[in-house]
PDB file of C-alpha atoms in Angstrom:
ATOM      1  CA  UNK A   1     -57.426 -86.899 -69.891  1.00 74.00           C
ATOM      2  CA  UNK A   2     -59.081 -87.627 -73.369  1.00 85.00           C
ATOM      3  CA  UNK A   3     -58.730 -84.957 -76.411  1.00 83.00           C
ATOM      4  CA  UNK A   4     -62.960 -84.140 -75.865  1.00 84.00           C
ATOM      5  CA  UNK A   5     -62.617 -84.435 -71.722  1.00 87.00           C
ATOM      6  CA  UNK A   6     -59.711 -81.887 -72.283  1.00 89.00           C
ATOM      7  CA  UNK A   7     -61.578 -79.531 -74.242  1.00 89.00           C
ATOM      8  CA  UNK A   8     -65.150 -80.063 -71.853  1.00 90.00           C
ATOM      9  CA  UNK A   9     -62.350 -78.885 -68.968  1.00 92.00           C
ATOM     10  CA  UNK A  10     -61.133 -76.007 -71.047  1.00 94.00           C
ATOM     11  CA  UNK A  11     -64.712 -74.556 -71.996  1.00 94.00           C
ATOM     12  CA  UNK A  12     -65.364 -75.466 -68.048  1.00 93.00           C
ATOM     13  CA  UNK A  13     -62.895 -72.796 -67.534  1.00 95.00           C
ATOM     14  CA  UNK A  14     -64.146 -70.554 -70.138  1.00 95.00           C
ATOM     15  CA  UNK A  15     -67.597 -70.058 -68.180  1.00 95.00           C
ATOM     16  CA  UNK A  16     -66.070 -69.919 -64.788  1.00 94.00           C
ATOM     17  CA  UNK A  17     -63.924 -66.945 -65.808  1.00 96.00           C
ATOM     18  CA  UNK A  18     -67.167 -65.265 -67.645  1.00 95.00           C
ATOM     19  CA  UNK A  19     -69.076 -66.039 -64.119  1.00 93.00           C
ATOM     20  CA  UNK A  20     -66.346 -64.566 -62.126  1.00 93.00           C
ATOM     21  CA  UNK A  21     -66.036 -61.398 -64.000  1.00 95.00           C
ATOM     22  CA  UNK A  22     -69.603 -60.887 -65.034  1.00 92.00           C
ATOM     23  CA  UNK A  23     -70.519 -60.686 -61.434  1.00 90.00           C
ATOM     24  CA  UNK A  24     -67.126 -58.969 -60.212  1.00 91.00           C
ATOM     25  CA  UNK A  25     -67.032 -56.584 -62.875  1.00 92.00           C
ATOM     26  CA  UNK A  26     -70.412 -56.188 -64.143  1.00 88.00           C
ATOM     27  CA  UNK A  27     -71.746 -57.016 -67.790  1.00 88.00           C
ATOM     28  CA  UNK A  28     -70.948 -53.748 -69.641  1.00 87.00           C
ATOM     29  CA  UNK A  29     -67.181 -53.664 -68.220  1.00 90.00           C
ATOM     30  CA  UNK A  30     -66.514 -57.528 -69.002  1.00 93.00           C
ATOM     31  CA  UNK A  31     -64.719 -57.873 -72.702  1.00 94.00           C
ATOM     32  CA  UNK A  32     -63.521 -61.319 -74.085  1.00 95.00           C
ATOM     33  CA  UNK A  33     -60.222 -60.591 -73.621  1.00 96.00           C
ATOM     34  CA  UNK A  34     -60.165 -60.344 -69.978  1.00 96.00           C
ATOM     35  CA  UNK A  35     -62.468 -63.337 -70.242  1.00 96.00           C
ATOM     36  CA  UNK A  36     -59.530 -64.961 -72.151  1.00 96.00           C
ATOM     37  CA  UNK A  37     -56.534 -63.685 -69.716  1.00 96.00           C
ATOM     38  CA  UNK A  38     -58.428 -64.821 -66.389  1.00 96.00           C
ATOM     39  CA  UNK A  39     -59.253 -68.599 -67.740  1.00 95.00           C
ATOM     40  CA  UNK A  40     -55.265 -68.430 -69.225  1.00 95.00           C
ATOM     41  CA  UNK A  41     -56.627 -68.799 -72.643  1.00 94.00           C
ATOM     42  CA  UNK A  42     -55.227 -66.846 -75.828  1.00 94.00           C
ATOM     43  CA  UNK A  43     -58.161 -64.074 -76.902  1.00 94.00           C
ATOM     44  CA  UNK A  44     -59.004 -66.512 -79.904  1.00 94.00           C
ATOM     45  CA  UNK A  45     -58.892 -69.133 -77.562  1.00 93.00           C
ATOM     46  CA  UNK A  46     -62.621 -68.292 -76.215  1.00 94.00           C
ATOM     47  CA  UNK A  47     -64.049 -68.726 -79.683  1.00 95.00           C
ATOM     48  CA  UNK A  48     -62.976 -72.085 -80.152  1.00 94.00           C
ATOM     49  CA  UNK A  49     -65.663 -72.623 -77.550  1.00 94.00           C
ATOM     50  CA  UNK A  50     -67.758 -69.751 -78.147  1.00 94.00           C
ATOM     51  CA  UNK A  51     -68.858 -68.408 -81.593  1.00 92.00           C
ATOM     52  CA  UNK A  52     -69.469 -64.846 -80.069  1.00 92.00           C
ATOM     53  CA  UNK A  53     -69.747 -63.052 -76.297  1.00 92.00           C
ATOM     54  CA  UNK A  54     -73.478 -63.447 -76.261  1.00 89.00           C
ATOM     55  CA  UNK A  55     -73.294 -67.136 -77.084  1.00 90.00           C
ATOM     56  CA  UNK A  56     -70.556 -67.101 -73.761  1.00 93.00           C
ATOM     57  CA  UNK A  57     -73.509 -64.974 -71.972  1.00 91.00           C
ATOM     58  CA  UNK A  58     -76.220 -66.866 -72.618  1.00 88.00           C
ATOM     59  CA  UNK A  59     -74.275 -69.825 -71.161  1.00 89.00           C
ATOM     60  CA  UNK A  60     -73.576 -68.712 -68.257  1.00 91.00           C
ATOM     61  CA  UNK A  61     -77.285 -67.097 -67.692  1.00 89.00           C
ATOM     62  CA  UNK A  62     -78.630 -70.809 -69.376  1.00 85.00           C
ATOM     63  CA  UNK A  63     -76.192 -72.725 -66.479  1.00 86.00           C
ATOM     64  CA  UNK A  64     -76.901 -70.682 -63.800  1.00 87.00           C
ATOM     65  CA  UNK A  65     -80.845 -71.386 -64.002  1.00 86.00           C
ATOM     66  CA  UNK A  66     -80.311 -75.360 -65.217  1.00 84.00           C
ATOM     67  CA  UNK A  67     -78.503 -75.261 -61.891  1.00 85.00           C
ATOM     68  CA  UNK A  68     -81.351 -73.727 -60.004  1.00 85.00           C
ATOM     69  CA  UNK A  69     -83.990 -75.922 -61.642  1.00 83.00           C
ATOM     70  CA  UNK A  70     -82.067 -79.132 -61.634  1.00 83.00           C
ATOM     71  CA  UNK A  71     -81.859 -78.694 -57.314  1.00 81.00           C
ATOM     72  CA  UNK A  72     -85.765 -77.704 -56.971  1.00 81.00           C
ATOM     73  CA  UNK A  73     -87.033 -80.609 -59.263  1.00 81.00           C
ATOM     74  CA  UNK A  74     -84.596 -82.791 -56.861  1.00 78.00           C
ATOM     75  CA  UNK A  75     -86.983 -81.178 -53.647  1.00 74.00           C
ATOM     76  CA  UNK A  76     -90.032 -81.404 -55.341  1.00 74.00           C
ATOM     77  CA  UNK A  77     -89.431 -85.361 -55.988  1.00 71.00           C
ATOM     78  CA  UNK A  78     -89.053 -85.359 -51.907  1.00 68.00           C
ATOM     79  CA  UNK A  79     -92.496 -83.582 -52.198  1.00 78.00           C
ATOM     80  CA  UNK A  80     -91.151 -80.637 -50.154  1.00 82.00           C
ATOM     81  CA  UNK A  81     -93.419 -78.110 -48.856  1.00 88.00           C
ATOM     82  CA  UNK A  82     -93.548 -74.875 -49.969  1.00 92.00           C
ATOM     83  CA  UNK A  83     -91.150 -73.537 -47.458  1.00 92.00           C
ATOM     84  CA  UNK A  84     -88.263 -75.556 -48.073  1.00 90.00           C
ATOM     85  CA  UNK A  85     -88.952 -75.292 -51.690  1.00 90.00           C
ATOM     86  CA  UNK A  86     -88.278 -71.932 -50.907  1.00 94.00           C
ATOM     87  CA  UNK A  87     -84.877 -72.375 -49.422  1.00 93.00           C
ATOM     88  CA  UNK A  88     -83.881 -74.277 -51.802  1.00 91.00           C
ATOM     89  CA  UNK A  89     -84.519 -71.385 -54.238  1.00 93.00           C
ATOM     90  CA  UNK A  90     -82.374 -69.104 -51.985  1.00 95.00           C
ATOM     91  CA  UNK A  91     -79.893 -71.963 -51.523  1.00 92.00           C
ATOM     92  CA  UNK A  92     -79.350 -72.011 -55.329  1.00 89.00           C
ATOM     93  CA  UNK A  93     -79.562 -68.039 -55.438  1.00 93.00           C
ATOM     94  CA  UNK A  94     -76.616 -67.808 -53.028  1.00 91.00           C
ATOM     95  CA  UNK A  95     -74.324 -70.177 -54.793  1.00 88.00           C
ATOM     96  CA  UNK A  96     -74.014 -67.532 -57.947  1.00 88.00           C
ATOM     97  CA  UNK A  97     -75.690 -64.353 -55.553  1.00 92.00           C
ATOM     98  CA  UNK A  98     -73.185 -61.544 -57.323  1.00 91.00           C
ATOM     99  CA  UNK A  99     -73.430 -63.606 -60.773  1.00 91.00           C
ATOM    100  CA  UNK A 100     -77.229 -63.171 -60.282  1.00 92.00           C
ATOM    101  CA  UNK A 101     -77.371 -59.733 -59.339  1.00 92.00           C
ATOM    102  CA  UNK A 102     -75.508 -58.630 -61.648  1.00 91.00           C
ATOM    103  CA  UNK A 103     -78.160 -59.942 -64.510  1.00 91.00           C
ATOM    104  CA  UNK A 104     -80.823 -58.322 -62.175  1.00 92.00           C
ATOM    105  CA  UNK A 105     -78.921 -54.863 -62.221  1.00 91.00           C
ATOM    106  CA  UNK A 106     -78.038 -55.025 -66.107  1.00 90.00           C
ATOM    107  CA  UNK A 107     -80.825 -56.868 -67.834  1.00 87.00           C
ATOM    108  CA  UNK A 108     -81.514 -54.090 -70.078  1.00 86.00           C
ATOM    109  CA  UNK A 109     -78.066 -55.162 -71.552  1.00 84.00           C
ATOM    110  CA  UNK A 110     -79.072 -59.106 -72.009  1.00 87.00           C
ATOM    111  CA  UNK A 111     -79.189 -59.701 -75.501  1.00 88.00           C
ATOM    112  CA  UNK A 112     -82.936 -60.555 -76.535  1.00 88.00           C
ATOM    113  CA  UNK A 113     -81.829 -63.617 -76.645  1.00 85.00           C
ATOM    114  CA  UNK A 114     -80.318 -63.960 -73.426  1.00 88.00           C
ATOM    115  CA  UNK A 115     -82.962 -61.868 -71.874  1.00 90.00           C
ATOM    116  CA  UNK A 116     -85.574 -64.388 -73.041  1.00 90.00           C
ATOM    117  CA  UNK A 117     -84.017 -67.338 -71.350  1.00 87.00           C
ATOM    118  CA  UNK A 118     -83.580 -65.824 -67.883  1.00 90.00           C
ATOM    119  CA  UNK A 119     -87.370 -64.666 -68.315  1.00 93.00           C
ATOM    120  CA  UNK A 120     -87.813 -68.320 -69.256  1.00 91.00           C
ATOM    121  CA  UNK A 121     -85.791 -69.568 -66.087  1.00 91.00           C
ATOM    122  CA  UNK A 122     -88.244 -67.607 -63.776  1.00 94.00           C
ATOM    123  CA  UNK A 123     -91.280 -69.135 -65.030  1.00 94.00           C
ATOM    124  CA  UNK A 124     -89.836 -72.212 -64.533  1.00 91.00           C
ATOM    125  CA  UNK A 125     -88.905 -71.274 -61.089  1.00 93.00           C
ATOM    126  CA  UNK A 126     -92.633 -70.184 -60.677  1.00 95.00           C
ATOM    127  CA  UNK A 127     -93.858 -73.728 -62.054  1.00 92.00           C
ATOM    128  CA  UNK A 128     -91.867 -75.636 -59.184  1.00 90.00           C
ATOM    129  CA  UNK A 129     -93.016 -72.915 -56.632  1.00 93.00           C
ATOM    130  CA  UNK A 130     -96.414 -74.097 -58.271  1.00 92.00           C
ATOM    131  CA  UNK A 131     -97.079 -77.730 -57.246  1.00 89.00           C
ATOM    132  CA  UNK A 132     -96.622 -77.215 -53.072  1.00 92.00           C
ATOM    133  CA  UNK A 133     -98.470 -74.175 -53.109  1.00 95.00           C
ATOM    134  CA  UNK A 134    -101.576 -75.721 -54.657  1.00 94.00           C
ATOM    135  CA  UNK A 135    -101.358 -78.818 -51.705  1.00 92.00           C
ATOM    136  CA  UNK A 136    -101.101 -75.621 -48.750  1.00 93.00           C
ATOM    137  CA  UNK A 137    -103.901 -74.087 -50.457  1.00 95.00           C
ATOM    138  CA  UNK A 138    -105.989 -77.150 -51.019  1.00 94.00           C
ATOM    139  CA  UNK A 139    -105.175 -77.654 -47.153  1.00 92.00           C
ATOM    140  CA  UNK A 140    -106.213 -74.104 -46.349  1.00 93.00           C
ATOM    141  CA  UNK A 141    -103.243 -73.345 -45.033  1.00 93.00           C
ATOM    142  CA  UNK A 142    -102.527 -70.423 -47.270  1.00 94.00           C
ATOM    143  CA  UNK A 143    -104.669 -67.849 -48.970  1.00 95.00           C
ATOM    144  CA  UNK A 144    -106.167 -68.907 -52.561  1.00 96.00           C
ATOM    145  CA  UNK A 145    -104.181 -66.408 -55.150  1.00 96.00           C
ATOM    146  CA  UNK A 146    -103.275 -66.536 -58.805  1.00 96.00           C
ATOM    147  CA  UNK A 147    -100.009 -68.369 -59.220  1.00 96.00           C
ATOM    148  CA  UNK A 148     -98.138 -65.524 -60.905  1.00 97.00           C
ATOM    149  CA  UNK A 149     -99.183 -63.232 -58.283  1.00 97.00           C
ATOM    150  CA  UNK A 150     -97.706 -65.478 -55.499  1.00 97.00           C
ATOM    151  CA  UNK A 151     -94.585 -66.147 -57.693  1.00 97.00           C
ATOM    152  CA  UNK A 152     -94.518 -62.329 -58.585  1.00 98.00           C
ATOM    153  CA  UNK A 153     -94.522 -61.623 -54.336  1.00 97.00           C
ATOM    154  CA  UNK A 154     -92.087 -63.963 -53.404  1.00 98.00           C
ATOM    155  CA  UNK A 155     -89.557 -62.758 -56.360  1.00 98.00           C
ATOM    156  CA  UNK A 156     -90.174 -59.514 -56.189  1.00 97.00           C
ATOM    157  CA  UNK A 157     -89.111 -59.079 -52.316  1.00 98.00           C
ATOM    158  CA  UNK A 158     -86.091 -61.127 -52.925  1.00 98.00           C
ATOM    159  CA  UNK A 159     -84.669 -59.424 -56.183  1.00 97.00           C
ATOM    160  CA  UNK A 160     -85.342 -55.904 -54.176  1.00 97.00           C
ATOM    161  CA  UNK A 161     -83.019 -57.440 -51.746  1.00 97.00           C
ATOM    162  CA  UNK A 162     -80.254 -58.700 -54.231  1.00 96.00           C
ATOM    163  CA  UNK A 163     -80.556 -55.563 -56.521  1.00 94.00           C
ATOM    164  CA  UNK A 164     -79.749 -53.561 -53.533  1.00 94.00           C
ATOM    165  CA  UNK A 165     -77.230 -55.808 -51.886  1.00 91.00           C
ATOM    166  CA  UNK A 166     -75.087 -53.073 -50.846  1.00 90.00           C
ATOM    167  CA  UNK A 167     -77.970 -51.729 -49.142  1.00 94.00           C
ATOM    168  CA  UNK A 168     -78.456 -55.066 -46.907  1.00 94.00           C
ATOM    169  CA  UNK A 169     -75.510 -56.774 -46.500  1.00 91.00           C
ATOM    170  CA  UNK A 170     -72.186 -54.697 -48.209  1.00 87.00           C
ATOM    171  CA  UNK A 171     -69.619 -56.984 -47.022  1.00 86.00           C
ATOM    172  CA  UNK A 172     -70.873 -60.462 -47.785  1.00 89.00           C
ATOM    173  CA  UNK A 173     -74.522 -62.568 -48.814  1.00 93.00           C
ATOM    174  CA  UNK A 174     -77.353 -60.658 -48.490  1.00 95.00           C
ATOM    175  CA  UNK A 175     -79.349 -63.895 -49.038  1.00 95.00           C
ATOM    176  CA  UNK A 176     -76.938 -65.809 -45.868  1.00 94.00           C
ATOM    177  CA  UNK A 177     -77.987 -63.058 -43.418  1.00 95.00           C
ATOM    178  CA  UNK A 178     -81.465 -62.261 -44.649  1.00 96.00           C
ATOM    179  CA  UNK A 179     -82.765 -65.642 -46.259  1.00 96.00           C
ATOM    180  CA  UNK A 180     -84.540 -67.020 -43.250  1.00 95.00           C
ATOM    181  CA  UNK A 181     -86.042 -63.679 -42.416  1.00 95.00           C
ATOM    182  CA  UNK A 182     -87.521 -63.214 -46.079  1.00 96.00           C
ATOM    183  CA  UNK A 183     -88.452 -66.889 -46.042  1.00 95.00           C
ATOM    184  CA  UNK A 184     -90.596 -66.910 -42.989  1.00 94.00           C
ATOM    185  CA  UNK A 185     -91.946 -62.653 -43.898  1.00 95.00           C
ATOM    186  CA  UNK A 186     -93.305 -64.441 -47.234  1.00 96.00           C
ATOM    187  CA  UNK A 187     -94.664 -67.504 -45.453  1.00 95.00           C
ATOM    188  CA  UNK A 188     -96.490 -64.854 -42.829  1.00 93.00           C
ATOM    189  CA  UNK A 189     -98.351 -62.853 -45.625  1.00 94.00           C
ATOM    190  CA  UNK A 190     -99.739 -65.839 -47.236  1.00 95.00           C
ATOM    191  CA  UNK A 191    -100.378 -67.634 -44.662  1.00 94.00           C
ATOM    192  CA  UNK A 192    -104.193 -68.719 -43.207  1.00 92.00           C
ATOM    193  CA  UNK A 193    -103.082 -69.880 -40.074  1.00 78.00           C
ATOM    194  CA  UNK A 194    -100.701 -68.046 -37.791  1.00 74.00           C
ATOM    195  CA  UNK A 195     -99.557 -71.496 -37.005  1.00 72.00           C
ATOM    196  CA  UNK A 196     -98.577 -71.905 -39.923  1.00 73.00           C
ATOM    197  CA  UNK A 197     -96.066 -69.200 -40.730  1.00 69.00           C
ATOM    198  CA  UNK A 198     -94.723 -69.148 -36.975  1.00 64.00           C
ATOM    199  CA  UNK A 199     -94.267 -73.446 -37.414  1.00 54.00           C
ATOM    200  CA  UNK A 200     -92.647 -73.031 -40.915  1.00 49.00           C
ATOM    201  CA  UNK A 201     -90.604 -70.240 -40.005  1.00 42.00           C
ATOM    202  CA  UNK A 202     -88.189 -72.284 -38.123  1.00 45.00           C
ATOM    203  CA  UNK A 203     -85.830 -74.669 -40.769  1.00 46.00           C
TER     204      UNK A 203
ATOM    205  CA  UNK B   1     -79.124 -86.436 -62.975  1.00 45.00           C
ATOM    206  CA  UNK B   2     -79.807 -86.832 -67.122  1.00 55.00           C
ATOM    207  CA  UNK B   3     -78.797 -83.589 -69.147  1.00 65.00           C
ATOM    208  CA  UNK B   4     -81.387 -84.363 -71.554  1.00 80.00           C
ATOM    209  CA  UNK B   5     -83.677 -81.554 -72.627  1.00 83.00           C
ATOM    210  CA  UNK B   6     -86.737 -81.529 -75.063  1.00 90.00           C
ATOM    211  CA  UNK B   7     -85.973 -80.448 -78.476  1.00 93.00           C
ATOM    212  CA  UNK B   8     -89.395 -78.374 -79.010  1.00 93.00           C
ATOM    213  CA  UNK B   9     -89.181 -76.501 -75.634  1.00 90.00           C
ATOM    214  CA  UNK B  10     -85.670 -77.230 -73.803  1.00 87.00           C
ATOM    215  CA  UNK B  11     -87.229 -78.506 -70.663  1.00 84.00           C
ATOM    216  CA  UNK B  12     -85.006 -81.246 -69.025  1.00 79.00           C
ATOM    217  CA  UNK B  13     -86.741 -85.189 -69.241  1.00 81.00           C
ATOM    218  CA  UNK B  14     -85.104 -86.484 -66.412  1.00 72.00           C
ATOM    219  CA  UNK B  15     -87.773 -88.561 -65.447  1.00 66.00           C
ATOM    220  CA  UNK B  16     -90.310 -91.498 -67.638  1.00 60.00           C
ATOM    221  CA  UNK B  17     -93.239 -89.180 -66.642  1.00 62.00           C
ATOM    222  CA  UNK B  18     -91.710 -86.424 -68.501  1.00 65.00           C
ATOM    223  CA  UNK B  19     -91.032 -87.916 -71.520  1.00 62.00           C
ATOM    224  CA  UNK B  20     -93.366 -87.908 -74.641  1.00 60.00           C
ATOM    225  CA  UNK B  21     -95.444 -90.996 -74.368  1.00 62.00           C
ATOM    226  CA  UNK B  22     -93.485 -91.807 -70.813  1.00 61.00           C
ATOM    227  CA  UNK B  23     -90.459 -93.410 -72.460  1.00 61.00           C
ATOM    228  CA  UNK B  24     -87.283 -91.490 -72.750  1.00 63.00           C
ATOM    229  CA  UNK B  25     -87.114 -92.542 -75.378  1.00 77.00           C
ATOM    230  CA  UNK B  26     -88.073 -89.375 -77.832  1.00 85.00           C
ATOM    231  CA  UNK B  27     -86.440 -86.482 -77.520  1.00 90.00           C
ATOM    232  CA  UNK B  28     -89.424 -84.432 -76.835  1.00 91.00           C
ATOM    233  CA  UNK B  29     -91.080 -83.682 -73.881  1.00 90.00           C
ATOM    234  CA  UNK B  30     -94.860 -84.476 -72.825  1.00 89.00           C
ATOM    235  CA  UNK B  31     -95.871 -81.257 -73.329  1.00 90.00           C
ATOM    236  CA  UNK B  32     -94.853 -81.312 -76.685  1.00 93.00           C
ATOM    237  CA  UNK B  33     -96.345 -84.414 -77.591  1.00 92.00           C
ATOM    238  CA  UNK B  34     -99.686 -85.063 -79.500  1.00 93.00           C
ATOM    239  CA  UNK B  35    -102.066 -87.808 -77.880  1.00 90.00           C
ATOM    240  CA  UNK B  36    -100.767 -89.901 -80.585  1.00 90.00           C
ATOM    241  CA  UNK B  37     -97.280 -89.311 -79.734  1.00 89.00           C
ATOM    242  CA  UNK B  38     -96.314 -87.517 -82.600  1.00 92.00           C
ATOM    243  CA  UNK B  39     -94.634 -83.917 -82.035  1.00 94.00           C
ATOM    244  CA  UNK B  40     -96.738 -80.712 -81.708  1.00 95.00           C
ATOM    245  CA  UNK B  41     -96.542 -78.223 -84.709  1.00 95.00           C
ATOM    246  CA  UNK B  42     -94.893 -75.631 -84.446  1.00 96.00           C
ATOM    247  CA  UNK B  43     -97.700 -73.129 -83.453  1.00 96.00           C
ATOM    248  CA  UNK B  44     -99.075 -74.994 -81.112  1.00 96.00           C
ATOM    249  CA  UNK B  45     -95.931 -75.391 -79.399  1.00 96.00           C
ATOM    250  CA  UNK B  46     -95.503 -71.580 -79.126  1.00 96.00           C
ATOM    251  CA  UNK B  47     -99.110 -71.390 -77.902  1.00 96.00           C
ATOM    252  CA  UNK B  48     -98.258 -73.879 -74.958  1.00 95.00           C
ATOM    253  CA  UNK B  49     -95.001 -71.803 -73.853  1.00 96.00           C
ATOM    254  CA  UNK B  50     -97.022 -68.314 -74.722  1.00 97.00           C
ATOM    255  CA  UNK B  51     -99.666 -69.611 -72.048  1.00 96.00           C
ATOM    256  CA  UNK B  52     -96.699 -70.837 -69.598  1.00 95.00           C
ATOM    257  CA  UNK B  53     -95.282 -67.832 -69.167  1.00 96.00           C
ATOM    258  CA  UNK B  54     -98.530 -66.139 -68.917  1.00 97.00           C
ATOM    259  CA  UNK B  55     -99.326 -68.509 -65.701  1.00 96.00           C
ATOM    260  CA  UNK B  56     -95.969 -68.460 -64.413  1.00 96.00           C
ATOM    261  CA  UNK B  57     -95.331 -64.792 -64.328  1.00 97.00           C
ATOM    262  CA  UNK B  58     -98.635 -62.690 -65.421  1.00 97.00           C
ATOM    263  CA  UNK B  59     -96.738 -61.297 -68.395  1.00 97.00           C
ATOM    264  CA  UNK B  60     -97.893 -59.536 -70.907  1.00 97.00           C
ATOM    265  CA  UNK B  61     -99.371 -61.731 -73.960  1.00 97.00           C
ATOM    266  CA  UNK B  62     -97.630 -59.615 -77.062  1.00 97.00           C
ATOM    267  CA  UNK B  63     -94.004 -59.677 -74.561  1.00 96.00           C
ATOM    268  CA  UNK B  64     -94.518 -63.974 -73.731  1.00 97.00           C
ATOM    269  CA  UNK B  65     -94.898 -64.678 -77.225  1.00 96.00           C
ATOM    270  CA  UNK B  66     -91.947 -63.071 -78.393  1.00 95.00           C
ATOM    271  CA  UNK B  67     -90.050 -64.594 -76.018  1.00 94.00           C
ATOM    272  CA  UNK B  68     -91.438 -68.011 -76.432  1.00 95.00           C
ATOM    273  CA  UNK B  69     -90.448 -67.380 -80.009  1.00 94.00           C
ATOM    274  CA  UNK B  70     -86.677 -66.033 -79.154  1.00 91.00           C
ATOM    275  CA  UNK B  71     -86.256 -69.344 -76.831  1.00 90.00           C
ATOM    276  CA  UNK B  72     -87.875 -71.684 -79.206  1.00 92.00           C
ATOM    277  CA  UNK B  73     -85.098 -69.997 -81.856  1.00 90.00           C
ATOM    278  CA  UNK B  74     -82.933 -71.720 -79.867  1.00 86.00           C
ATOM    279  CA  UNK B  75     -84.002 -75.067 -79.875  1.00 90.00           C
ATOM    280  CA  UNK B  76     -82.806 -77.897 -82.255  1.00 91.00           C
ATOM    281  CA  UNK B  77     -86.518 -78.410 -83.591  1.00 94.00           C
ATOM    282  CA  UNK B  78     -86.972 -75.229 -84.766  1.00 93.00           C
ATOM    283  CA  UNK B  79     -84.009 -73.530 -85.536  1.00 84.00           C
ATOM    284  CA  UNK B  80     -85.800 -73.376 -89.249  1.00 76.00           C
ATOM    285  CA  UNK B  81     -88.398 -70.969 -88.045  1.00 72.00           C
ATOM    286  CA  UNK B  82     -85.684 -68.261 -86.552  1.00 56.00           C
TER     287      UNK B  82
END
């Protein structure tokens, strides 16, 4: 392994431990040094990589949601409907699901910073959520609405669900047992046609 | 899948269409690109992203601008303007 693939492994490691304990332990409760022990790293050894926790946080936040948006642009060139779009977005959610929730429960704590690229992530999420809703409504087969307000329905059931994850599913993904079920709920309330939501409900 | 991201706004050009002028080329984005090709200014830029998370989310226009600002901070064109 080269000197710069070496050190691309080591930061690798950096973020993996920050994603672990983030989510495990919650952002408050997560110092460097713990950061440092679980990725086998000397304390200083984080801020070789990372000038300062926040610039560690606001990686993991920024490849969390390049993750996310990276695998819906790949849908969207398939010109997926707005279903599978969907579960693609709850595919990607369940990857990082106690990551995720844990910036949903403490995002009061997000630096501004930070806090302004996950609020920059979700519009982005919106904006490929976008494109197949406009071709089901120019189709009538979902109600005309404001974009933000659709985007706004659709994340706001789905971040109830993850914020309260202990609520829904304690032992394991809330998204795995309840995806579908939100999926085709969402698809039912916007839907024109019955035929629609009952024909898109099944992936 | 290209890791390339816009210098003005940080969204990824993966694809021609994407690109400023549809070449990869730049490292800007189409949205931040003038009809001649040239970069956007600054303000106009914010505007753009101000308006995109309006759309996107309904936010409130004093709250998107800031944040367009705080993200922009970030971003190798205008880390002058922080």
């Amino acid at each position: 392994m080269t000197r710069a693939a070496q050190k691309q492994h080591t930061r690798q490691r950096v973020i993996d431990a920050a994603t672990h304990l983030f989510a495990t332990q919650g952002l408050a409760s997560t110092k460097t040094v713990d950061i440092a022990k679980h990725a086998g790293l000397s304390h200083g050894g984080v801020f070789v990589h990372f000038k300062s926790r926040d610039a560690l946080l606001s990686e993991v936040v920024s490849s969390i949601g390049r993750e996310i948006t990276d695998r819906l642009h790949a849908t969207l060139q398939d010109q997926a409907e707005l279903p599978m779009v969907l579960r693609t977005h709850l595919n990607c959610l369940e990857l990082h699901e106690t990551a995720y929730a844990a910036f949903l429960r403490e995002s009061r704590l997000l630096p501004k910073e930070v806090l302004s690229a996950w609020i920059g992530v979700q519009s982005a999420i919106s904006n490929y959520l976008q494109a197949p809703a406009r071709v089901a409504i120019e189709r009538g087969l979902i109600h005309d609405m404001p974009m933000h307000l659709l985007f706004n329905t659709w994340i706001g059931l789905v971040h109830h669900y993850l914020m309260n994850r202990e609520l829904f599913d304690p032992d394991g993904s809330v998204l795995l047992r309840h995806g579908d079920q939100l999926i085709a709920h969402f698809i039912s309330l916007i839907a024109v046609d019955r035929k629609y939501s009952s024909r898109k409900a099944n992936f | 899948m290209s890791d390339k991201k816009c210098i003005s706004c940080g969204m990824p050009i993966r694809l021609e269409n994407e690109a400023a002028g549809n070449t990869t080329d730049k490292p800007y984005c189409q949205h931040c690109s003038n009809a001649d090709g040239t970069m956007k200014s600054y303000d106009s830029v914010l505007e753009g992203m101000t308006q995109f998370m309006i759309r996107s989310q309904g936010i409130d226009k004093a709250v998107a601008k800031s944040m367009a600002a705080e993200m922009m901070a970030t971003l190798p064109a205008w880390t002058m303007h922080k």
